[in-house]
Short mmCIF file of C-alpha atoms in Angstrom, two decimals:
data_model
loop_
_atom_site.label_atom_id
_atom_site.label_comp_id
_atom_site.label_asym_id
_atom_site.label_seq_id
_atom_site.Cartn_x
_atom_site.Cartn_y
_atom_site.Cartn_z
CA MET A 1 -9.95 -20.39 5.23
CA LEU A 2 -7.87 -21.05 2.19
CA SER A 3 -7.86 -18.43 -0.49
CA ARG A 4 -8.39 -19.56 -4.02
CA ALA A 5 -4.86 -18.46 -4.96
CA ALA A 6 -3.20 -20.85 -2.56
CA ARG A 7 -5.31 -23.88 -3.34
CA PRO A 8 -3.73 -25.17 -6.58
CA ALA A 9 -0.28 -24.79 -5.08
CA LEU A 10 -1.36 -26.73 -2.05
CA ARG A 11 -2.73 -29.54 -4.16
CA ALA A 12 0.49 -29.65 -6.17
CA GLY A 13 2.45 -29.59 -2.94
CA ALA A 14 0.57 -32.58 -1.57
CA ALA A 15 1.34 -34.46 -4.77
CA VAL A 16 5.04 -33.77 -4.40
CA SER A 17 5.24 -34.82 -0.77
CA SER A 18 3.66 -38.17 -1.60
CA ARG A 19 6.19 -38.63 -4.36
CA ALA A 20 9.07 -37.62 -2.11
CA ALA A 21 8.02 -40.24 0.39
CA ALA A 22 8.28 -43.00 -2.20
CA PRO A 23 11.10 -45.29 -1.06
CA GLY A 24 14.10 -45.87 -3.24
CA ALA A 25 13.21 -43.13 -5.70
CA ALA A 26 15.99 -41.10 -7.21
CA THR A 27 16.67 -38.70 -4.38
CA PHE A 28 18.39 -36.12 -6.59
CA ALA A 29 15.29 -35.60 -8.69
CA THR A 30 12.99 -35.12 -5.70
CA LEU A 31 15.46 -32.70 -4.18
CA ARG A 32 15.32 -30.64 -7.34
CA GLU A 33 11.55 -30.94 -7.38
CA ILE A 34 11.17 -29.75 -3.84
CA GLU A 35 13.44 -26.84 -4.60
CA THR A 36 11.38 -25.67 -7.57
CA ARG A 37 8.16 -26.12 -5.63
CA LEU A 38 9.59 -24.11 -2.78
CA LYS A 39 10.58 -21.37 -5.17
CA SER A 40 7.14 -21.18 -6.73
CA ILE A 41 5.43 -21.04 -3.33
CA ARG A 42 7.79 -18.23 -2.38
CA ASN A 43 6.75 -16.37 -5.51
CA ILE A 44 3.08 -16.86 -4.71
CA GLU A 45 3.66 -15.59 -1.21
CA LYS A 46 5.41 -12.52 -2.58
CA ILE A 47 2.50 -11.79 -4.90
CA THR A 48 -0.22 -12.28 -2.32
CA ASN A 49 1.72 -10.27 0.19
CA THR A 50 2.09 -7.39 -2.24
CA MET A 51 -1.59 -7.53 -3.08
CA LYS A 52 -2.39 -7.46 0.59
CA ILE A 53 -0.26 -4.39 1.13
CA VAL A 54 -1.84 -2.65 -1.85
CA ALA A 55 -5.30 -3.53 -0.57
CA SER A 56 -4.43 -2.31 2.92
CA THR A 57 -3.37 1.07 1.65
CA LYS A 58 -6.44 1.33 -0.54
CA LEU A 59 -8.69 0.23 2.28
CA ASN A 60 -8.25 3.45 4.25
CA ARG A 61 -9.25 5.61 1.32
CA ALA A 62 -12.09 3.29 0.39
CA GLN A 63 -13.47 3.32 3.90
CA ARG A 64 -13.29 7.09 4.08
CA ALA A 65 -15.11 7.32 0.76
CA MET A 66 -17.69 4.90 2.08
CA THR A 67 -18.40 6.92 5.22
CA GLU A 68 -18.71 10.04 3.13
CA SER A 69 -20.97 8.36 0.60
CA ARG A 70 -23.25 7.13 3.37
CA GLY A 71 -24.17 10.76 3.85
CA TYR A 72 -25.39 10.96 0.26
CA GLY A 73 -27.47 7.83 0.60
CA ALA A 74 -28.91 8.68 4.00
CA THR A 75 -29.74 12.29 3.15
CA SER A 76 -31.50 11.46 -0.06
CA ASN A 77 -33.43 8.69 1.67
CA GLU A 78 -34.48 11.03 4.46
CA VAL A 79 -37.12 12.51 2.20
CA PHE A 80 -38.59 9.12 1.54
CA THR A 81 -38.53 7.93 5.13
CA ASN A 82 -40.28 11.15 6.20
CA ALA A 83 -42.76 10.81 3.40
CA GLU A 84 -43.20 7.14 4.32
CA THR A 85 -42.74 6.09 0.74
CA LYS A 86 -43.43 2.43 0.09
CA PRO A 87 -42.66 0.48 -3.06
CA LEU A 88 -45.76 0.12 -5.16
CA GLU A 89 -47.55 -3.18 -5.22
CA ALA A 90 -48.01 -2.99 -8.95
CA GLU A 91 -49.57 -5.78 -10.94
CA GLY A 92 -47.91 -6.83 -14.14
CA LYS A 93 -45.03 -4.45 -13.67
CA LYS A 94 -41.54 -5.78 -13.36
CA LYS A 95 -38.99 -4.73 -10.84
CA LEU A 96 -35.54 -3.66 -11.88
CA VAL A 97 -32.65 -4.91 -9.80
CA VAL A 98 -29.26 -3.22 -10.04
CA VAL A 99 -26.36 -5.39 -8.89
CA CYS A 100 -23.26 -3.51 -7.76
CA SER A 101 -20.18 -5.69 -8.03
CA SER A 102 -16.89 -4.99 -9.81
CA ASP A 103 -14.45 -6.23 -12.43
CA LYS A 104 -11.80 -7.85 -10.30
CA GLY A 105 -11.70 -11.11 -8.44
CA LEU A 106 -9.36 -12.52 -5.77
CA CYS A 107 -11.44 -11.07 -3.00
CA GLY A 108 -13.20 -13.98 -1.36
CA GLY A 109 -16.92 -14.38 -1.72
CA VAL A 110 -17.89 -10.77 -2.42
CA HIS A 111 -19.20 -11.32 -5.93
CA SER A 112 -20.56 -14.81 -5.51
CA GLY A 113 -22.45 -13.63 -2.42
CA LEU A 114 -24.28 -11.08 -4.57
CA ALA A 115 -24.90 -13.60 -7.34
CA ARG A 116 -26.26 -16.12 -4.86
CA PHE A 117 -28.54 -13.47 -3.39
CA ILE A 118 -29.97 -12.68 -6.82
CA ARG A 119 -30.40 -16.32 -7.71
CA ARG A 120 -32.20 -17.05 -4.49
CA ARG A 121 -34.56 -14.17 -5.09
CA SER A 122 -35.19 -15.06 -8.71
CA ALA A 123 -36.25 -18.52 -7.56
CA THR A 124 -38.82 -17.23 -5.09
CA GLU A 125 -40.01 -13.93 -6.53
CA PRO A 126 -41.81 -13.01 -9.73
CA GLU A 127 -39.59 -12.14 -12.65
CA PHE A 128 -37.47 -9.05 -12.50
CA ASP A 129 -34.99 -7.46 -14.84
CA ILE A 130 -31.34 -7.15 -13.90
CA VAL A 131 -28.81 -4.43 -14.49
CA ILE A 132 -25.28 -5.55 -13.67
CA ILE A 133 -22.39 -3.34 -12.75
CA GLY A 134 -19.06 -5.18 -12.95
CA GLU A 135 -17.68 -8.09 -14.93
CA LYS A 136 -17.58 -10.63 -12.12
CA ALA A 137 -21.28 -10.63 -11.34
CA LYS A 138 -22.00 -10.59 -15.07
CA ALA A 139 -19.96 -13.75 -15.59
CA GLN A 140 -21.77 -15.50 -12.77
CA LEU A 141 -25.30 -14.34 -13.47
CA SER A 142 -25.13 -14.71 -17.24
CA ARG A 143 -24.90 -18.46 -16.66
CA THR A 144 -28.19 -18.70 -14.80
CA ASN A 145 -30.20 -15.52 -15.31
CA SER A 146 -29.06 -14.33 -18.71
CA LYS A 147 -32.65 -13.86 -19.90
CA ASP A 148 -33.34 -11.20 -17.30
CA ILE A 149 -30.26 -9.08 -17.91
CA VAL A 150 -31.05 -5.82 -19.66
CA LEU A 151 -27.86 -3.82 -19.18
CA ASN A 152 -24.36 -4.40 -17.98
CA PHE A 153 -21.61 -1.97 -17.12
CA SER A 154 -17.91 -2.60 -16.77
CA GLY A 155 -14.92 -0.53 -15.83
CA VAL A 156 -16.49 0.70 -12.59
CA GLY A 157 -14.74 0.28 -9.30
CA LYS A 158 -11.14 0.23 -10.48
CA ASP A 159 -10.65 3.12 -8.16
CA ILE A 160 -12.96 4.74 -5.66
CA PRO A 161 -16.30 5.30 -7.40
CA THR A 162 -17.17 8.91 -8.15
CA PHE A 163 -20.48 10.64 -8.25
CA ALA A 164 -19.94 11.38 -11.93
CA GLU A 165 -19.77 7.64 -12.60
CA ALA A 166 -22.84 6.98 -10.50
CA SER A 167 -24.90 9.63 -12.22
CA ALA A 168 -23.76 8.49 -15.67
CA ILE A 169 -24.93 4.98 -14.82
CA ALA A 170 -28.16 6.34 -13.36
CA ASP A 171 -28.75 8.18 -16.64
CA GLN A 172 -28.48 4.98 -18.61
CA ILE A 173 -30.77 3.17 -16.20
CA THR A 174 -33.46 5.84 -16.44
CA GLN A 175 -33.25 5.63 -20.22
CA LEU A 176 -34.17 1.96 -20.17
CA LYS A 177 -37.26 1.15 -22.13
CA GLY A 178 -39.41 -0.68 -19.70
CA ASP A 179 -42.15 0.06 -17.27
CA TYR A 180 -40.71 -0.77 -13.90
CA ALA A 181 -42.63 -0.64 -10.67
CA SER A 182 -39.52 0.09 -8.68
CA VAL A 183 -35.75 -0.03 -8.80
CA GLU A 184 -33.78 -1.96 -6.23
CA ILE A 185 -30.06 -1.59 -5.78
CA VAL A 186 -28.28 -4.64 -4.39
CA TYR A 187 -24.86 -4.11 -2.89
CA ASN A 188 -22.59 -5.51 -0.21
CA LYS A 189 -23.16 -3.73 3.07
CA PHE A 190 -19.99 -3.22 5.04
CA ILE A 191 -20.59 -4.54 8.57
CA ASN A 192 -17.03 -4.81 9.77
CA ALA A 193 -13.65 -5.64 8.28
CA THR A 194 -14.45 -9.32 7.97
CA SER A 195 -18.16 -9.46 7.29
CA TYR A 196 -20.48 -7.98 4.72
CA GLU A 197 -23.86 -8.97 3.45
CA PRO A 198 -25.94 -8.34 0.33
CA THR A 199 -28.38 -5.53 1.05
CA VAL A 200 -31.10 -3.79 -0.91
CA ILE A 201 -31.78 -0.06 -1.27
CA GLU A 202 -35.02 0.96 -2.85
CA ALA A 203 -35.05 3.68 -5.45
CA PHE A 204 -38.66 4.62 -5.86
CA SER A 205 -40.58 5.30 -9.02
CA GLU A 206 -42.51 8.53 -9.43
CA GLU A 207 -45.84 6.87 -8.83
CA ALA A 208 -44.53 5.43 -5.59
CA ILE A 209 -43.27 8.81 -4.47
CA LEU A 210 -46.59 10.43 -5.34
CA ALA A 211 -48.50 7.74 -3.56
CA SER A 212 -46.57 8.07 -0.32
CA PRO A 213 -48.76 9.26 2.56
CA ASN A 214 -46.80 12.25 3.81
CA PHE A 215 -45.36 13.46 0.56
CA SER A 216 -47.64 16.48 0.30
CA ALA A 217 -45.78 18.01 3.26
CA PHE A 218 -42.80 18.66 0.99
CA GLU A 219 -44.83 20.66 -1.53
CA VAL A 220 -42.91 19.36 -4.52
CA ASP A 221 -44.34 20.10 -7.93
CA GLU A 222 -45.21 17.09 -9.97
CA GLU A 223 -43.15 18.45 -12.82
CA VAL A 224 -39.89 18.26 -10.95
CA LEU A 225 -40.56 14.80 -9.64
CA PRO A 226 -38.50 13.07 -12.37
CA ASN A 227 -35.59 15.21 -11.28
CA LEU A 228 -35.95 14.14 -7.69
CA ARG A 229 -36.25 10.51 -8.68
CA GLU A 230 -33.22 10.67 -10.94
CA TYR A 231 -31.13 12.47 -8.36
CA ALA A 232 -32.16 10.04 -5.63
CA LEU A 233 -31.26 7.11 -7.87
CA ALA A 234 -27.82 8.59 -8.54
CA ASN A 235 -27.29 9.20 -4.83
CA SER A 236 -28.30 5.69 -3.85
CA LEU A 237 -26.14 4.24 -6.61
CA TYR A 238 -23.16 6.27 -5.46
CA HIS A 239 -23.65 5.07 -1.91
CA ALA A 240 -24.01 1.46 -3.03
CA LEU A 241 -20.95 1.60 -5.28
CA CYS A 242 -18.75 3.13 -2.59
CA GLU A 243 -19.85 0.68 0.06
CA GLY A 244 -19.42 -2.25 -2.31
CA HIS A 245 -15.96 -0.98 -3.21
CA ALA A 246 -14.92 -0.77 0.43
CA CYS A 247 -16.23 -4.31 1.02
CA GLU A 248 -14.32 -5.62 -1.94
CA ILE A 249 -11.05 -4.05 -0.88
CA SER A 250 -11.37 -5.24 2.69
CA ALA A 251 -12.33 -8.73 1.54
CA ARG A 252 -9.34 -8.76 -0.78
CA ARG A 253 -7.09 -7.72 2.05
CA ASN A 254 -8.39 -10.58 4.19
CA ALA A 255 -8.16 -13.11 1.39
CA MET A 256 -4.60 -12.12 0.59
CA ASP A 257 -3.69 -12.14 4.26
CA ASN A 258 -4.93 -15.72 4.51
CA ALA A 259 -3.19 -16.70 1.30
CA SER A 260 0.12 -15.28 2.51
CA LYS A 261 -0.27 -17.08 5.83
CA ASN A 262 -0.96 -20.37 4.10
CA ALA A 263 1.97 -19.87 1.77
CA GLY A 264 4.17 -19.11 4.77
CA GLU A 265 3.10 -22.34 6.44
CA MET A 266 3.82 -24.30 3.30
CA ILE A 267 7.20 -22.67 2.91
CA SER A 268 8.30 -23.70 6.39
CA LYS A 269 7.00 -27.22 5.85
CA TYR A 270 8.82 -27.55 2.56
CA GLN A 271 11.98 -26.01 3.95
CA ILE A 272 12.12 -28.75 6.58
CA LEU A 273 11.36 -31.41 4.01
CA PHE A 274 14.03 -29.98 1.73
CA ASN A 275 16.66 -29.93 4.47
CA ARG A 276 15.87 -33.48 5.54
CA THR A 277 16.03 -34.78 2.00
CA ARG A 278 19.31 -32.99 1.38
CA GLN A 279 20.72 -34.46 4.56
CA ALA A 280 19.56 -37.90 3.49
CA VAL A 281 21.25 -37.47 0.12
CA ILE A 282 24.51 -36.41 1.76
CA THR A 283 24.37 -39.30 4.20
CA GLY A 284 23.73 -41.69 1.36
CA GLU A 285 26.70 -40.37 -0.56
CA LEU A 286 28.94 -40.60 2.49
CA VAL A 287 27.88 -44.19 3.06
CA GLU A 288 28.72 -45.00 -0.55
CA ILE A 289 32.13 -43.34 -0.33
CA ILE A 290 33.04 -44.98 2.96
CA THR A 291 31.91 -48.41 1.81
CA GLY A 292 33.91 -47.94 -1.37
CA ALA A 293 37.00 -46.83 0.57
CA THR A 294 36.85 -49.67 3.10
CA ALA A 295 36.27 -52.17 0.33
CA SER A 296 39.32 -50.98 -1.63
CA ALA A 297 41.50 -50.69 1.53
CA ASP A 298 40.90 -54.36 2.32
CA MET A 299 42.19 -55.55 -1.01
CA MET B 1 -32.26 13.82 -21.71
CA LYS B 2 -34.48 11.07 -22.99
CA PRO B 3 -37.86 10.91 -21.36
CA THR B 4 -38.05 8.34 -18.65
CA ARG B 5 -40.65 5.64 -18.63
CA TYR B 6 -41.50 6.04 -15.00
CA ARG B 7 -43.10 9.40 -15.31
CA THR B 8 -46.69 10.28 -14.89
CA ARG B 9 -49.15 10.74 -17.73
CA GLU B 10 -49.76 14.44 -17.11
CA ASN B 11 -46.40 15.73 -18.28
CA GLU B 12 -45.76 13.19 -20.98
CA HIS B 13 -45.48 15.86 -23.67
CA ASP B 14 -43.01 17.91 -21.71
CA GLU B 15 -39.71 16.61 -23.08
CA GLN B 16 -37.33 19.27 -21.84
CA GLU B 17 -38.44 19.19 -18.24
CA GLN B 18 -37.93 15.46 -17.90
CA GLY B 19 -35.24 14.45 -15.47
CA CYS B 20 -32.57 16.92 -16.47
CA TYR B 21 -31.31 17.42 -12.98
CA ASN B 22 -28.41 14.98 -13.16
CA ARG B 23 -27.34 16.55 -16.43
CA TYR B 24 -27.65 19.95 -14.84
CA ILE B 25 -25.50 19.13 -11.83
CA ALA B 26 -22.94 17.43 -14.09
CA VAL B 27 -22.61 20.59 -16.17
CA ALA B 28 -22.53 22.83 -13.13
CA SER B 29 -19.92 20.73 -11.34
CA ARG B 30 -17.76 20.59 -14.46
CA ALA B 31 -17.85 24.35 -14.73
CA LEU B 32 -16.91 24.64 -11.10
CA ARG B 33 -14.05 22.16 -11.43
CA ARG B 34 -12.63 24.00 -14.39
CA SER B 35 -12.53 27.26 -12.51
CA LEU B 36 -10.51 25.85 -9.62
CA LYS B 37 -6.84 26.58 -9.05
CA GLU B 38 -4.38 24.50 -11.03
CA ASP B 39 -3.32 21.98 -8.38
CA LYS B 40 -6.80 21.36 -7.03
CA ARG B 41 -8.31 21.38 -10.51
CA ILE B 42 -6.30 18.37 -11.71
CA LEU B 43 -7.42 16.28 -8.75
CA ALA B 44 -11.00 17.39 -9.06
CA GLU B 45 -11.17 16.82 -12.79
CA ARG B 46 -9.93 13.28 -12.39
CA ARG B 47 -12.85 12.75 -10.03
CA GLY B 48 -15.26 14.10 -12.58
CA GLU B 49 -14.41 11.70 -15.36
CA SER B 50 -16.37 8.61 -16.15
CA ALA B 51 -14.63 7.92 -19.44
CA ASP B 52 -13.61 4.29 -19.10
CA ILE B 53 -16.97 2.87 -18.13
CA LYS B 54 -18.31 0.60 -20.81
CA PHE B 55 -21.75 -0.82 -21.09
CA ALA B 56 -23.74 -3.22 -23.22
CA LYS B 57 -27.43 -3.68 -23.72
CA TRP B 58 -28.77 -7.21 -23.45
CA SER B 59 -31.72 -8.75 -25.17
CA ASN B 60 -32.93 -12.34 -24.92
CA GLY B 61 -29.95 -13.44 -22.90
CA LYS B 62 -27.34 -12.12 -25.36
CA ALA B 63 -25.07 -9.18 -24.78
CA GLY B 64 -25.27 -6.45 -27.38
CA GLU B 65 -22.53 -4.18 -28.59
CA THR B 66 -20.25 -2.67 -26.00
CA THR B 67 -20.07 1.10 -26.05
CA THR B 68 -18.46 3.63 -23.79
CA LEU B 69 -20.85 5.24 -21.41
CA SER B 70 -19.72 8.82 -21.86
CA SER B 71 -20.25 8.80 -25.62
CA ALA B 72 -23.68 7.20 -25.27
CA ASN B 73 -24.76 9.70 -22.68
CA ALA B 74 -23.47 12.61 -24.73
CA ALA B 75 -25.32 11.31 -27.77
CA ALA B 76 -28.52 10.90 -25.80
CA ALA B 77 -28.16 14.38 -24.40
CA ALA B 78 -27.47 15.92 -27.79
CA GLU B 79 -30.39 14.08 -29.31
CA ASN B 80 -33.09 15.78 -27.35
CA ALA B 81 -31.52 18.75 -25.66
CA THR B 82 -30.27 21.34 -28.07
CA SER B 83 -30.20 23.88 -25.25
CA VAL B 84 -27.65 21.84 -23.27
CA PRO B 85 -24.20 21.71 -24.86
CA SER B 86 -22.85 18.19 -24.76
CA SER B 87 -19.23 18.93 -23.95
#
């Protein structure tokens, strides 16, 4: 798989090699051209390699944060699985979908996977409103689903997401003016270092919690229900953000690994081409000198 | 905290009780962070910030004004919770 970073360089490289192969062209110019190309590929490799190293070091912390955050998500969902809470089949009420992506690119298909997931669902399902976390998903979804967007957040996920961030976002989401049947959080689930898939967590509305069959066993007062809902939303958001962050970092590590590998391949190819061309130039010069010398010796 | 729209009809009038729990844990955790020892406190306080999150409200496919999240949340909290100090 070619990373997006390496692709323009590769295209440019292909252009150069076809030019270099042109017979009778000024060999000095192509030599210079190959040299500059080689230099720029080396620079790209340096950059991608550094990004890979940075991502690798971040990955450990991100994965640890993800495993810890899973506890938050699982524990707060335990109530709802025990109570057998189901999303309400409400008529005329919209759903709210929260998309957890981030601000930075260069990490493979993490963001476009989420955007594609949302687009696919918006084609098949009744209308829903969208809350977007992160610039990348905003840029992609504002092209197709801009009518459904109600809120967008940016500046999340620069570092490992914190619970304070998650609860601040949850606060804004609960303040939204709109009667939503349920809230769904879409995030990238971390399966292993190379694969992840868009997944949905449900954050239930109060009516849905009240309507769940076994909820009476918990003996929760109706008055504190908003608190539970809000807290559960913040927990689920935190879990989703952390897992999405870990996915992004690991995807970036893989993408940069591939980019560095491709750049390395190109460097060796161009090095050989460069050496051959230089040799050809030297040979050509020698031939000229020798012919000149023999010609003048004969006179 | 502003009243949420998801709540049931019965406690509609009850503004103060509505979904204050996140606010409550935020205040409690901030108090706890501030009382930690110096070295641990700096790390913990960095974790507690959400200052550089920005957000914008959208309507009819257009993004509205971008505001920082912390100021908006503080304003919303101050608006209907005089009993909860906003900073």
